[in-house]
Amino acid sequence: MEKGRAQWGSKIGFILAAAGSAVGLGNIWKFPGRAYEGGGGCFLLIYLIIVIFLGAPMMLTELSVGRASQANIVGVFHNLGRKNFAWVGWVGILGAFIITCYYAHVGGWVLRYVAGYATQSSAIYSDSLGYFYNMLGLHSDGTTSIPWTAILFAALFMALNAIIIIRGVEGGIERFNKIGMPALFILLLILLVRSVTLDGAEKGLEYMISLDWSKVNFSTFLAALGQAFYSLSIGMAIMITYGSYLPRDENIPGNTALICAMDTLVAFLAGFIIVPAVFATLGENEIGKGGGFAFVSLANVFHQMPGGTFFGVLFYLLLLFAALTSCMSLIESIVAFLTEHYAWKRTPTTIIVCIIMFLIGCLYTCTQAAVPLKGIWFDATNGVTFPPFCDFMEYLTDRIMIPVCALGVAIFVGWVWKPENAITEVEQCGVRFRLAKVYSILIKYVAPVAILTILIMSIAAGITLS
Ligand code: PFF
């Protein structure tokens, strides 16, 4: 199995690919809304502490387990002699599968908006909600139809991913990220300058750096923790797969720090772009998160902004790169598992898996607003807020599967495989791991307790949590 295993072609290639996985829709459309709800500066502070003390050790753990075992996320436990932990990998694979089903469709909508802004911005501006609904098959006269446009763009988005994955780790994923990630940073910086120079943006900026602790409660911590894991792509064992392609002489702690820093930087920048822009144009109460916000409210922001159409195209391009590089990491971990575990061939496996995930995802797109699947699961004709099926997919992955998989990995490394082995793996590059003691405590005690808490709270809070 080890013979001929793919490897990253260069250090920078790996860092950009891992950061590309981490930087995704979560950073750009969820983080700003969460930061706003969590009291701006306070949330940023809490988030930062969580990334440093939980996110980074978890990422380091996943990368080192992956490199030590040189296997996919189920094979890891076989190779390290603990078959009874293989369920952790299965949870990860299943989670990645479910996330990809909807993630790729949202990616398709983003692609549609890139094209829409470039060619039909006046239609978006004159009725942003109508435009969004129309894409999803719900028309202004109340009739519904199958949302072919959204489906077509989702198919395109998925095809793009499949092409990149088929080209392999170095020739496909690494190559794309080497272009996509720098482009993403440039777009972010341009949008940042635009946003903070808008009239009235100061209030939003002030909000983002103010420390208003009155908005902070226990659920702020949970939201920050869940957001951090999702954002860093932890708990789907993606970093195990990406770590398994890492050469032995790579410094894992250094790489972990860089990836976490890049992901957090992008999330913060997105916060400093979106919050001031919404304050300056629509007013602070309009800040939200998720699809309705990214596709409808932001259209009004761009409409009211000088040069809005141009910046609109740039913004959706930014989202597109972010979504693509994350989606391909999810697909890669599934394909790596299938090709190694069942000795299937890469190209047909990728094509078949992508088609299946695309088809399941059609349910997601169809049930947003249009084709009501009444009687099967629910009545899905209720507006921009995501209907139950979609909520359920997100709830299952974000709130249950990610914490369960992360908990499994933390317990496995903390108590079964032992932190000493992770530390030995980390030191393979010849550099002593100076934070080894702190790391051991974090992975043995702090991570399991914190993850178990979010898991219990998520289950207790049920499906109503957004
Ligand atoms: N980290 C990505 C984001 O912030 O959008 C999403 C994601 C990718 C989550 C890969 C989980 C994952 F395994």
XYZ file of C-alpha atoms and ligand atoms in Angstrom:
479
model
C 0.000 0.000 0.000
C 2.873 2.333 0.806
C 4.603 1.870 -2.507
C 3.971 4.716 -4.885
C 1.947 6.690 -2.330
C 1.452 10.253 -3.466
C 3.399 13.065 -1.815
C 3.256 16.816 -1.900
C 5.741 18.231 -4.385
C 6.812 21.130 -2.175
C 6.438 22.585 1.287
C 4.564 25.636 0.056
C 2.321 23.402 -2.042
C 1.272 21.434 1.030
C 0.729 24.524 3.176
C -1.407 26.177 0.532
C -3.432 23.005 -0.036
C -4.067 22.502 3.682
C -4.867 26.186 4.139
C -7.068 25.899 1.045
C -9.007 23.124 2.731
C -9.387 25.165 5.875
C -10.271 28.463 4.223
C -13.759 27.957 2.863
C -17.339 29.092 2.985
C -17.113 28.728 6.768
C -14.606 31.578 6.962
C -16.278 33.961 4.610
C -19.986 33.577 5.092
C -20.336 32.083 8.560
C -17.548 33.709 10.528
C -18.508 37.402 10.124
C -22.100 36.724 11.270
C -20.915 34.658 14.216
C -18.408 37.348 15.177
C -21.147 39.969 15.050
C -23.493 37.884 17.217
C -20.719 37.120 19.665
C -20.041 40.807 20.359
C -17.329 41.605 17.783
C -13.956 41.936 19.508
C -14.886 39.523 22.311
C -15.695 36.797 19.837
C -12.434 37.373 17.966
C -10.534 37.017 21.220
C -12.356 33.859 22.309
C -11.960 32.380 18.837
C -8.238 33.096 18.821
C -7.730 31.403 22.185
C -9.675 28.347 21.011
C -7.643 28.101 17.803
C -4.377 28.270 19.748
C -5.261 25.862 22.555
C -7.563 23.414 20.794
C -7.553 23.907 17.039
C -3.787 23.887 16.576
C -3.121 20.819 18.801
C -5.894 18.928 17.027
C -4.505 19.814 13.621
C -1.002 18.818 14.705
C -2.442 15.532 15.935
C -4.242 14.769 12.689
C -1.199 15.650 10.577
C 1.164 13.535 12.652
C -1.177 10.542 12.796
C -1.575 10.750 9.023
C 2.145 10.943 8.379
C 3.013 8.217 10.877
C 0.559 5.761 9.385
C 0.890 6.748 5.712
C -2.719 5.812 5.212
C -6.222 7.069 4.577
C -8.452 7.824 7.509
C -9.667 4.292 8.119
C -6.317 2.694 7.257
C -4.668 4.883 9.895
C -6.098 2.820 12.711
C -5.277 -0.475 11.001
C -1.701 0.622 10.335
C -1.194 1.792 13.901
C -2.495 -1.535 15.173
C -5.817 -0.307 16.602
C -8.506 -1.694 14.358
C -11.114 -1.106 17.028
C -10.806 2.633 16.396
C -11.601 2.302 12.692
C -15.120 3.611 13.407
C -13.585 7.056 13.931
C -12.416 6.978 10.336
C -15.808 5.804 9.136
C -17.487 8.720 10.898
C -14.988 11.042 9.214
C -15.593 9.560 5.759
C -19.342 9.658 6.134
C -19.189 13.230 7.426
C -16.979 14.296 4.511
C -19.429 12.609 2.143
C -22.466 14.401 3.574
C -20.714 17.779 3.709
C -19.582 17.439 0.082
C -23.147 16.742 -1.069
C -24.341 20.166 0.020
C -21.040 22.042 -0.102
C -20.652 21.351 -3.827
C -24.146 22.632 -4.519
C -23.546 25.843 -2.626
C -20.312 26.075 -4.629
C -22.477 25.813 -7.733
C -24.662 28.707 -6.607
C -21.549 30.755 -6.014
C -20.402 29.989 -9.554
C -23.821 31.067 -10.796
C -23.449 34.363 -8.922
C -20.004 35.005 -10.395
C -21.599 34.683 -13.832
C -24.692 36.586 -12.669
C -22.748 39.588 -11.399
C -20.657 39.701 -14.524
C -23.658 39.676 -16.858
C -26.950 40.458 -15.103
C -26.130 42.601 -12.101
C -29.126 44.879 -12.666
C -31.477 41.899 -12.352
C -29.802 40.945 -9.075
C -29.950 44.504 -7.785
C -33.548 45.235 -8.671
C -34.832 42.210 -6.761
C -32.082 40.336 -4.948
C -34.443 38.025 -3.092
C -36.417 37.272 -6.247
C -33.212 36.528 -8.146
C -32.040 34.121 -5.473
C -35.396 32.360 -5.304
C -35.651 32.230 -9.049
C -32.282 30.468 -9.230
C -33.687 27.935 -6.784
C -36.893 27.478 -8.790
C -39.387 29.593 -6.858
C -40.839 32.270 -9.099
C -42.362 35.648 -8.327
C -45.856 34.484 -9.302
C -45.635 31.781 -6.651
C -45.124 28.896 -9.080
C -42.233 26.492 -8.651
C -40.103 24.567 -11.083
C -37.065 22.338 -10.957
C -34.104 24.699 -10.364
C -32.178 23.703 -13.480
C -29.878 26.714 -13.414
C -28.634 25.988 -9.904
C -28.335 22.284 -10.700
C -26.380 22.970 -13.860
C -23.929 25.222 -12.071
C -23.568 22.675 -9.265
C -22.753 20.057 -11.891
C -20.118 22.370 -13.329
C -18.640 23.011 -9.918
C -18.513 19.298 -9.143
C -16.975 18.552 -12.553
C -14.262 21.126 -11.862
C -13.466 19.396 -8.591
C -13.433 15.969 -10.224
C -11.008 17.119 -12.924
C -8.613 18.482 -10.319
C -8.836 15.363 -8.127
C -8.263 13.043 -11.087
C -5.038 14.881 -11.822
C -3.739 13.738 -8.466
C -2.285 15.208 -5.304
C 0.654 17.070 -6.774
C -0.522 17.703 -10.324
C -4.103 18.599 -9.391
C -4.727 19.695 -5.816
C -1.338 21.245 -5.132
C -1.185 22.978 -8.469
C -4.635 24.495 -8.185
C -4.042 25.732 -4.638
C -0.782 27.370 -5.671
C -2.807 29.652 -7.918
C -6.102 29.764 -6.046
C -4.821 30.676 -2.606
C -2.642 33.667 -3.572
C -5.529 34.869 -5.757
C -7.848 34.562 -2.771
C -5.555 36.695 -0.616
C -5.312 39.379 -3.271
C -9.106 39.487 -3.634
C -9.481 39.723 0.140
C -7.124 42.665 0.365
C -8.858 44.552 -2.450
C -12.251 43.988 -0.833
C -10.906 45.024 2.561
C -9.693 48.360 1.232
C -13.061 48.916 -0.492
C -15.043 48.060 2.611
C -13.190 50.082 5.224
C -13.116 53.177 3.051
C -16.899 53.266 2.665
C -18.702 56.155 4.332
C -19.958 54.922 7.683
C -17.665 51.898 7.832
C -15.996 53.201 11.021
C -18.910 52.087 13.164
C -18.562 48.518 11.942
C -14.820 48.616 12.482
C -15.317 49.950 15.975
C -17.773 47.170 16.687
C -15.302 44.544 15.532
C -12.587 45.763 17.880
C -14.785 46.726 20.825
C -14.989 44.419 23.805
C -18.668 44.263 24.711
C -18.812 41.305 27.087
C -22.556 41.686 27.619
C -23.159 39.740 24.403
C -20.991 36.841 25.498
C -22.455 33.781 27.174
C -21.777 30.056 27.270
C -23.196 29.511 23.824
C -20.714 32.057 22.432
C -17.929 29.688 23.499
C -19.697 26.735 21.926
C -20.292 28.651 18.718
C -16.619 29.666 18.625
C -15.475 26.112 19.265
C -17.732 24.604 16.601
C -16.778 27.332 14.155
C -13.055 26.822 14.812
C -13.183 23.070 14.157
C -15.296 23.448 11.024
C -13.140 26.267 9.776
C -9.852 24.450 10.338
C -11.253 21.294 8.633
C -10.683 19.354 11.825
C -12.809 16.369 12.763
C -13.371 15.091 9.236
C -9.909 13.594 9.306
C -9.034 15.620 6.213
C -5.758 16.627 7.810
C -4.989 12.940 8.406
C -5.221 12.342 4.673
C -3.273 15.503 3.834
C -0.696 14.623 6.534
C -0.203 11.204 4.995
C 1.181 12.840 1.844
C 3.710 14.822 3.893
C 7.418 13.950 3.600
C 9.205 12.913 6.817
C 11.498 15.935 6.895
C 8.628 18.412 7.126
C 8.265 20.317 10.378
C 4.693 19.600 11.485
C 4.375 22.197 14.299
C 5.660 24.953 12.033
C 3.264 23.947 9.267
C 0.366 23.679 11.717
C 1.029 27.184 13.001
C 1.112 28.570 9.468
C -2.094 26.832 8.368
C -3.984 27.903 11.502
C -2.685 31.447 11.141
C -3.752 31.657 7.499
C -7.197 30.277 8.187
C -7.777 32.608 11.117
C -6.413 35.569 9.229
C -8.850 34.972 6.379
C -11.773 34.620 8.800
C -10.827 37.865 10.572
C -10.321 39.689 7.274
C -13.739 38.481 6.105
C -15.175 39.831 9.352
C -13.469 43.179 8.772
C -14.800 43.266 5.206
C -18.392 42.233 5.755
C -19.312 43.811 9.078
C -18.163 47.371 8.188
C -19.663 47.068 4.677
C -23.066 46.049 6.059
C -22.929 48.753 8.757
C -22.143 51.332 6.078
C -24.835 50.312 3.605
C -27.761 48.431 5.128
C -27.379 49.092 8.831
C -26.094 46.839 11.542
C -29.246 44.805 12.065
C -28.884 43.268 8.620
C -25.832 41.201 9.430
C -26.492 37.499 9.152
C -24.809 34.311 8.050
C -25.422 31.511 5.601
C -27.059 31.413 2.204
C -29.729 34.068 2.593
C -27.182 36.540 3.841
C -24.432 35.784 1.332
C -26.700 35.742 -1.692
C -29.443 38.225 -0.843
C -28.312 40.798 1.723
C -24.865 41.171 0.229
C -26.404 41.933 -3.168
C -27.921 45.017 -1.558
C -24.566 45.890 -0.045
C -22.879 45.763 -3.453
C -25.757 47.671 -5.008
C -25.206 50.587 -2.671
C -21.446 50.558 -2.891
C -19.568 52.633 -5.481
C -18.165 50.149 -8.020
C -20.449 47.498 -6.535
C -20.763 45.291 -9.614
C -17.006 44.981 -9.957
C -16.573 44.249 -6.258
C -19.502 41.831 -6.421
C -17.732 39.780 -9.087
C -14.548 39.827 -6.997
C -16.415 38.774 -3.858
C -18.077 35.774 -5.467
C -14.805 34.829 -7.135
C -13.268 34.856 -3.680
C -16.041 32.620 -2.381
C -15.587 30.363 -5.402
C -11.867 29.806 -4.782
C -12.534 29.231 -1.097
C -15.290 26.714 -1.807
C -13.316 24.884 -4.501
C -10.176 24.338 -2.450
C -12.208 23.098 0.540
C -14.468 20.872 -1.498
C -11.527 19.170 -3.189
C -10.020 18.279 0.204
C -13.272 16.603 1.202
C -13.431 14.642 -2.048
C -9.745 13.706 -1.858
C -10.156 12.105 1.551
C -13.065 10.015 0.274
C -11.251 9.023 -2.926
C -8.023 8.236 -1.035
C -9.977 5.940 1.243
C -11.809 4.117 -1.555
C -8.762 3.691 -3.766
C -6.626 2.341 -0.927
C -9.125 0.367 1.065
C -10.785 -1.314 -1.888
C -7.939 -0.950 -4.400
C -10.227 0.899 -6.811
C -8.801 3.037 -9.611
C -8.575 6.764 -9.003
C -10.297 8.088 -12.123
C -13.472 5.962 -12.170
C -13.745 6.198 -8.380
C -13.599 9.988 -8.494
C -16.163 10.178 -11.280
C -18.612 7.804 -9.620
C -18.314 9.330 -6.151
C -18.713 12.846 -7.524
C -21.796 11.859 -9.516
C -23.406 10.223 -6.460
C -22.666 13.198 -4.230
C -23.899 15.591 -6.899
C -27.183 13.663 -7.213
C -27.783 13.561 -3.469
C -26.933 17.259 -3.333
C -29.701 17.927 -5.877
C -32.122 17.194 -3.040
C -30.478 20.006 -1.145
C -30.824 22.499 -3.978
C -34.331 21.371 -4.918
C -35.642 21.649 -1.404
C -34.349 25.150 -0.738
C -37.339 26.859 -2.183
C -38.707 25.068 -5.178
C -39.905 21.501 -5.700
C -41.624 20.840 -2.381
C -40.985 17.256 -1.363
C -44.070 17.321 0.740
C -44.988 14.003 2.202
C -41.525 12.518 1.887
C -39.804 14.381 4.678
C -41.198 17.841 5.001
C -42.783 20.801 3.365
C -39.949 22.868 2.018
C -41.532 26.042 0.789
C -40.568 28.282 3.623
C -38.312 31.070 2.562
C -34.641 31.827 2.643
C -33.969 30.120 5.946
C -32.833 26.594 5.229
C -35.598 24.016 5.469
C -35.297 20.995 7.755
C -33.536 18.559 5.414
C -30.683 20.967 4.833
C -30.616 21.972 8.472
C -30.464 18.324 9.296
C -27.487 17.616 7.038
C -25.591 20.550 8.478
C -26.627 19.747 12.024
C -25.563 16.129 11.665
C -22.125 17.019 10.328
C -21.250 20.276 12.134
C -22.746 19.406 15.460
C -22.470 15.649 15.751
C -20.078 13.999 13.300
C -17.241 16.549 13.481
C -17.159 16.476 17.311
C -17.517 12.656 17.410
C -14.658 12.149 14.957
C -12.498 14.792 16.684
C -13.204 13.198 20.064
C -12.254 9.784 18.678
C -8.972 11.161 17.326
C -8.173 12.986 20.598
C -8.903 9.906 22.733
C -6.989 7.680 20.342
C -3.867 9.842 20.423
C -4.181 10.979 24.046
C -4.857 7.607 25.621
C -4.297 4.736 23.201
C -1.533 5.522 20.729
C -0.141 7.998 23.301
C 1.103 11.578 22.792
C 4.714 10.348 22.979
C 4.278 8.651 19.617
C 2.828 11.782 18.074
C 5.769 13.737 19.504
C 8.268 11.220 18.101
C 6.594 11.561 14.708
C 6.693 15.342 14.919
C 10.423 15.232 15.754
C 11.243 13.090 12.709
C 12.282 16.273 10.936
C 15.181 16.570 13.358
C 13.865 19.565 15.311
C 12.931 19.160 18.980
C 9.252 19.822 19.719
C 9.557 22.358 22.506
C 5.880 22.450 23.385
C 5.682 18.665 23.792
C 4.586 18.800 27.448
C 1.879 21.380 26.884
C 0.720 19.451 23.844
C 0.384 16.223 25.830
C -1.820 17.909 28.429
C -3.962 19.593 25.799
C -4.564 16.441 23.796
C -5.088 14.154 26.813
C -7.326 16.313 28.957
C -8.355 19.661 27.527
C -9.380 18.561 24.026
C -11.550 15.573 25.056
C -13.341 17.551 27.770
C -13.991 20.538 25.516
C -15.147 18.405 22.591
C -17.369 16.276 24.779
C -18.965 19.453 26.106
C -19.865 20.724 22.647
C -21.157 17.328 21.709
C -23.449 17.072 24.721
C -24.619 20.658 24.351
C -25.283 20.166 20.629
C -27.368 17.098 21.237
C -29.201 18.777 24.095
C -29.891 21.892 22.045
C -31.204 19.792 19.144
C -31.913 20.805 15.614
C -33.044 24.335 16.381
C -29.435 25.534 16.744
C -28.267 27.426 13.693
N -13.046 24.337 6.419
C -14.046 24.531 5.396
C -14.724 25.862 5.590
O -14.365 26.617 6.496
O -15.622 26.147 4.820
C -15.093 23.480 5.344
C -14.632 22.104 5.589
C -13.755 21.505 4.697
C -15.046 21.454 6.717
C -13.277 20.258 4.967
C -14.595 20.215 6.999
C -13.704 19.645 6.128
F -13.260 18.467 6.401
